Tab-separated table of C-alpha atoms in Angstrom:
chain	number	residue	atom	x	y	z
U	1	MET	CA	-13.207	5.808	-0.521
U	2	ARG	CA	-11.323	3.349	-3.000
U	3	LEU	CA	-10.359	-0.094	-3.005
U	4	LEU	CA	-7.645	-2.237	-2.923
U	5	VAL	CA	-6.310	-5.181	-4.344
U	6	SER	CA	-2.809	-6.570	-3.944
U	7	VAL	CA	-2.769	-9.317	-6.283
U	8	ALA	CA	-0.023	-11.746	-6.293
U	9	ASP	CA	-0.720	-12.368	-10.018
U	10	ALA	CA	-2.040	-11.499	-13.540
U	11	ALA	CA	-4.685	-14.611	-12.762
U	12	GLU	CA	-5.440	-12.487	-8.941
U	13	ALA	CA	-5.453	-9.287	-10.639
U	14	ARG	CA	-8.053	-9.852	-13.646
U	15	ALA	CA	-9.314	-11.394	-10.646
U	16	ALA	CA	-9.594	-7.977	-7.774
U	17	LEU	CA	-10.509	-6.160	-11.867
U	18	GLY	CA	-13.881	-8.626	-12.357
U	19	GLY	CA	-14.742	-8.144	-8.216
U	20	GLY	CA	-13.967	-3.624	-8.783
U	21	ALA	CA	-11.271	-2.503	-7.029
U	22	ASP	CA	-10.277	0.411	-7.780
U	23	ILE	CA	-6.826	0.169	-8.021
U	24	ILE	CA	-4.767	-2.780	-8.352
U	25	ASP	CA	-1.559	-3.748	-6.598
U	26	ALA	CA	1.044	-6.717	-7.621
U	27	LYS	CA	2.506	-7.839	-3.907
U	28	GLU	CA	3.945	-11.488	-2.739
U	29	PRO	CA	1.929	-12.195	-0.038
U	30	ARG	CA	5.005	-14.726	1.402
U	31	HIS	CA	7.328	-12.948	0.885
U	32	GLY	CA	5.684	-9.990	3.936
U	33	ALA	CA	3.779	-7.363	4.459
U	34	LEU	CA	5.402	-5.421	1.344
U	35	GLY	CA	7.247	-8.499	-0.903
U	36	ALA	CA	8.129	-7.862	-3.718
U	37	VAL	CA	6.620	-9.986	-6.942
U	38	VAL	CA	9.717	-10.841	-9.901
U	39	PRO	CA	9.464	-9.009	-12.932
U	40	GLU	CA	8.125	-11.331	-14.629
U	41	VAL	CA	5.191	-10.724	-12.534
U	42	LEU	CA	4.839	-7.521	-12.606
U	43	ARG	CA	4.959	-7.527	-15.966
U	44	ALA	CA	2.051	-10.056	-16.432
U	45	ILE	CA	0.020	-8.814	-13.741
U	46	ARG	CA	0.336	-4.721	-15.878
U	47	ASP	CA	-0.674	-6.679	-19.407
U	48	ALA	CA	-3.430	-8.245	-17.481
U	49	VAL	CA	-4.747	-4.495	-16.124
U	50	GLY	CA	-4.142	-2.314	-18.866
U	51	SER	CA	-5.661	0.812	-18.322
U	52	ARG	CA	-9.202	0.088	-17.170
U	53	ARG	CA	-7.253	1.506	-13.075
U	54	PRO	CA	-3.607	2.076	-11.509
U	55	VAL	CA	-1.507	-0.291	-10.774
U	56	SER	CA	0.419	-0.208	-7.957
U	57	VAL	CA	4.028	-2.765	-6.440
U	58	ALA	CA	5.483	-3.577	-3.386
U	59	LEU	CA	8.597	-3.311	-3.588
U	60	GLY	CA	10.230	-5.292	-0.197
U	61	ASP	CA	10.459	-3.615	2.903
U	62	SER	CA	13.978	-1.220	3.102
U	63	GLY	CA	16.889	-3.254	1.664
U	64	SER	CA	19.769	-0.942	0.477
U	65	ALA	CA	19.748	1.912	-1.455
U	66	ARG	CA	20.735	1.046	-5.186
U	67	ALA	CA	17.876	-2.591	-4.956
U	68	VAL	CA	15.772	0.287	-3.814
U	69	GLU	CA	15.947	2.463	-7.195
U	70	THR	CA	16.741	0.103	-8.927
U	71	ALA	CA	13.377	-1.619	-8.393
U	72	ALA	CA	11.712	1.908	-7.936
U	73	ARG	CA	13.475	2.523	-12.182
U	74	ARG	CA	12.426	-0.976	-13.353
U	75	ALA	CA	9.117	-0.659	-11.762
U	76	ALA	CA	8.488	2.849	-13.402
U	77	GLY	CA	9.404	1.559	-16.526
U	78	LEU	CA	6.400	-0.662	-16.685
U	79	GLY	CA	3.966	2.289	-16.428
U	80	VAL	CA	2.503	2.169	-12.845
U	81	ALA	CA	0.744	4.200	-10.770
U	82	PHE	CA	3.409	3.824	-7.944
U	83	VAL	CA	5.234	2.132	-5.509
U	84	LYS	CA	5.401	1.459	-1.740
U	85	ILE	CA	8.503	1.702	0.117
U	86	GLY	CA	8.518	-0.126	3.751
U	87	PHE	CA	11.283	0.831	6.389
U	88	MET	CA	11.021	-2.491	8.612
U	89	GLY	CA	14.462	-1.981	10.287
U	90	VAL	CA	15.673	0.560	9.251
U	91	ALA	CA	14.638	3.443	12.220
U	92	SER	CA	16.668	6.593	11.578
U	93	PRO	CA	14.716	9.662	9.889
U	94	PRO	CA	18.578	9.609	7.892
U	95	SER	CA	18.615	6.414	6.687
U	96	ALA	CA	15.159	6.307	5.798
U	97	ARG	CA	15.232	8.575	3.794
U	98	ARG	CA	18.020	8.346	1.719
U	99	LEU	CA	16.496	4.882	1.201
U	100	ALA	CA	12.713	7.088	0.365
U	101	ALA	CA	14.991	9.680	-1.885
U	102	GLY	CA	16.796	7.032	-4.429
U	103	ALA	CA	12.879	5.236	-5.154
U	104	ARG	CA	12.042	8.852	-5.960
U	105	ARG	CA	15.099	9.523	-7.943
U	106	ALA	CA	14.414	6.331	-10.185
U	107	ALA	CA	10.495	7.317	-10.138
U	108	GLY	CA	10.520	10.615	-11.758
U	109	ALA	CA	13.460	9.761	-13.351
U	110	ALA	CA	11.657	7.886	-15.460
U	111	GLY	CA	8.342	10.376	-16.069
U	112	GLY	CA	6.404	8.814	-13.537
U	113	PRO	CA	5.429	6.680	-10.772
U	114	GLY	CA	4.190	8.845	-7.330
U	115	VAL	CA	6.259	7.383	-3.933
U	116	VAL	CA	4.192	6.202	-1.729
U	117	LEU	CA	6.030	5.134	2.005
U	118	VAL	CA	4.038	2.613	4.752
U	119	ALA	CA	4.886	3.202	8.146
U	120	TYR	CA	4.168	0.532	10.835
U	121	ALA	CA	1.544	0.303	13.442
U	122	ASP	CA	3.780	-2.450	14.813
U	123	TRP	CA	6.305	0.139	14.792
U	124	ARG	CA	7.841	-1.452	17.427
U	125	ARG	CA	8.263	-4.087	16.227
U	126	ALA	CA	9.331	-3.726	13.004
U	127	GLY	CA	12.527	-1.783	14.117
U	128	ALA	CA	11.228	0.972	12.685
U	129	LEU	CA	10.215	4.800	12.224
U	130	PRO	CA	7.024	5.487	14.434
U	131	PRO	CA	4.423	6.567	11.774
U	132	ALA	CA	4.192	10.339	12.744
U	133	ALA	CA	8.210	10.616	11.557
U	134	LEU	CA	7.666	8.502	8.372
U	135	LEU	CA	5.212	11.037	7.376
U	136	ALA	CA	7.320	13.215	8.252
U	137	VAL	CA	9.923	11.883	6.155
U	138	ALA	CA	7.415	11.566	2.904
U	139	ARG	CA	7.160	15.608	3.189
U	140	GLN	CA	10.990	15.662	2.789
U	141	VAL	CA	11.143	13.382	-0.596
U	142	GLY	CA	8.305	14.480	-1.804
U	143	ALA	CA	5.778	10.737	-2.114
U	144	VAL	CA	2.591	11.999	-2.779
U	145	GLY	CA	0.372	9.477	-0.147
U	146	VAL	CA	1.077	6.593	2.673
U	147	LEU	CA	-0.004	3.956	3.303
U	148	LEU	CA	-0.203	2.942	6.923
U	149	ASP	CA	-0.129	-0.910	7.760
U	150	THR	CA	1.071	-3.806	10.144
U	151	ALA	CA	4.420	-5.277	9.087
U	152	PHE	CA	3.137	-8.602	11.185
U	153	LYS	CA	-0.299	-10.503	10.339
U	154	ASP	CA	-1.216	-11.582	13.703
U	155	ARG	CA	-3.189	-8.535	14.645
U	156	GLY	CA	-5.404	-5.980	12.717
U	157	LEU	CA	-4.373	-2.203	12.429
U	158	PHE	CA	-7.579	-1.214	14.655
U	159	GLU	CA	-6.491	-3.837	17.092
U	160	LEU	CA	-2.908	-2.364	16.648
U	161	LEU	CA	-3.632	0.936	16.860
U	162	PRO	CA	-7.712	3.009	19.026
U	163	PRO	CA	-9.219	4.119	15.806
U	164	VAL	CA	-8.772	8.171	16.991
U	165	THR	CA	-5.157	7.515	17.670
U	166	VAL	CA	-5.379	6.638	13.657
U	167	SER	CA	-7.921	9.626	12.887
U	168	SER	CA	-4.995	12.416	13.761
U	169	TRP	CA	-2.446	10.450	11.892
U	170	VAL	CA	-4.739	10.462	8.806
U	171	ALA	CA	-5.523	14.298	9.826
U	172	ALA	CA	-1.606	15.153	9.319
U	173	VAL	CA	-1.552	12.937	7.078
U	174	HIS	CA	-3.797	16.000	4.529
U	175	ARG	CA	-2.624	18.364	6.149
U	176	ALA	CA	0.696	17.368	4.263
U	177	GLY	CA	-0.853	17.280	1.206
U	178	LEU	CA	-0.633	13.906	0.879
U	179	PHE	CA	-3.365	10.531	0.535
U	180	ALA	CA	-3.939	8.658	3.664
U	181	ALA	CA	-4.529	4.546	3.169
U	182	LEU	CA	-5.288	1.902	5.752
U	183	ALA	CA	-4.219	-2.517	5.398
U	184	GLY	CA	-3.457	-3.938	8.146
U	185	SER	CA	-5.498	-7.476	8.372
U	186	LEU	CA	-8.761	-5.295	7.398
U	187	ARG	CA	-11.808	-7.195	7.600
U	188	GLY	CA	-15.624	-5.447	5.735
U	189	ALA	CA	-16.806	-4.835	9.288
U	190	ASP	CA	-13.564	-2.172	8.952
U	191	PHE	CA	-15.245	0.036	6.152
U	192	ALA	CA	-16.764	1.870	8.272
U	193	THR	CA	-14.376	3.035	10.835
U	194	ALA	CA	-12.118	3.726	7.778
U	195	ARG	CA	-14.252	5.994	6.311
U	196	ASP	CA	-15.304	7.487	9.510
U	197	LEU	CA	-11.968	7.925	9.680
U	198	GLY	CA	-10.849	10.031	6.899
U	199	ALA	CA	-9.022	7.636	4.708
U	200	ASP	CA	-8.562	8.121	0.639
U	201	VAL	CA	-8.450	3.761	-0.068
U	202	VAL	CA	-8.269	1.161	2.496
U	203	GLY	CA	-5.785	-1.914	1.441
U	204	VAL	CA	-7.192	-5.878	1.706
U	205	ARG	CA	-5.050	-9.245	1.087
U	206	ALA	CA	-6.259	-11.247	3.353
U	207	ALA	CA	-10.869	-10.374	3.628
U	208	ALA	CA	-10.442	-10.437	-0.718
U	209	CYS	CA	-9.487	-14.232	-0.320
U	210	VAL	CA	-10.435	-17.998	0.309
U	211	GLY	CA	-7.615	-19.508	1.826
U	212	GLY	CA	-6.351	-16.622	3.504
U	213	ARG	CA	-3.336	-14.349	2.325
U	214	THR	CA	-1.473	-16.628	0.852
U	215	GLY	CA	-4.040	-18.600	-0.650
U	216	ARG	CA	-6.594	-16.693	-3.511
U	217	VAL	CA	-7.905	-13.470	-4.622
U	218	ARG	CA	-12.127	-14.345	-5.547
U	219	ARG	CA	-13.981	-12.457	-7.205
U	220	ALA	CA	-17.028	-12.338	-5.233
U	221	ARG	CA	-15.890	-11.931	-1.761
U	222	VAL	CA	-13.522	-8.409	-4.413
U	223	ALA	CA	-17.771	-7.888	-5.133
U	224	ARG	CA	-18.277	-7.731	-1.903
U	225	LEU	CA	-15.690	-5.251	0.095
U	226	ARG	CA	-15.601	-2.897	-2.882
U	227	ALA	CA	-19.997	-2.679	-2.242
U	228	LEU	CA	-18.729	-1.697	0.797
U	229	ALA	CA	-16.152	1.128	-0.070
U	230	ASP	CA	-17.592	4.278	-0.515
U	231	PRO	CA	-17.438	6.243	-4.420
U	232	VAL	CA	-13.783	8.587	-4.677
U	233	SER	CA	-14.238	11.758	-4.765
U	234	ALA	CA	-11.782	14.320	-3.113
U	235	SER	CA	-9.863	16.607	-5.361
U	236	ARG	CA	-6.747	14.323	-2.865
U	237	ALA	CA	-7.325	10.766	-5.104
U	238	ALA	CA	-6.740	12.311	-8.094
U	239	ALA	CA	-2.611	12.203	-7.283
U	240	PHE	CA	-3.914	7.941	-7.890
U	241	VAL	CA	-4.279	7.937	-11.162
């Protein structure tokens, strides 16, 4: 299982690298679950990481199809490994497909990053599609993976969904030939559960920070979390790099 650490700037990217994160994820935590960093910050993060680790980037939640496509094309031009799209407020499959297809088109046009769709455990509260419905969209548009996260950060993933439900979702993702990532206010104690459920990736922000999710990523915290994650093994993980 690989460890993804969300960082807000180049200094945090270096801390995450030093702690052994497998994937560096560019995200602005002050702007929600999938807050997008500005292009200058993304470029600085990409430069700080170089070729040492894959870089992912959050493109934000929904927005217009044109805005999503533009953001995906810009990120692809910077050489990121994949782009993540959220669907807060998007409750119809056709609308979700249009957004996801735009990102896929932009990423493919630049020769590169895989598209990851983000489903929410608290999908009703977020006005989004259920995780199973978003998985169907991911298959239709040619996404490489799906992330199950929480839109609101007042409850953790396994508080919202029991492990048996998450396990069924992960299995469905794998049957679709995609990788399955888990996030949502996860702590070190949740890592064993995520591993047992077959997650390919576990994503964190707050657990890697001093001062909560809007605090600062610290190398020592990342190192402790990395020690809890198993080395990557399956061929599915090859889709991440």
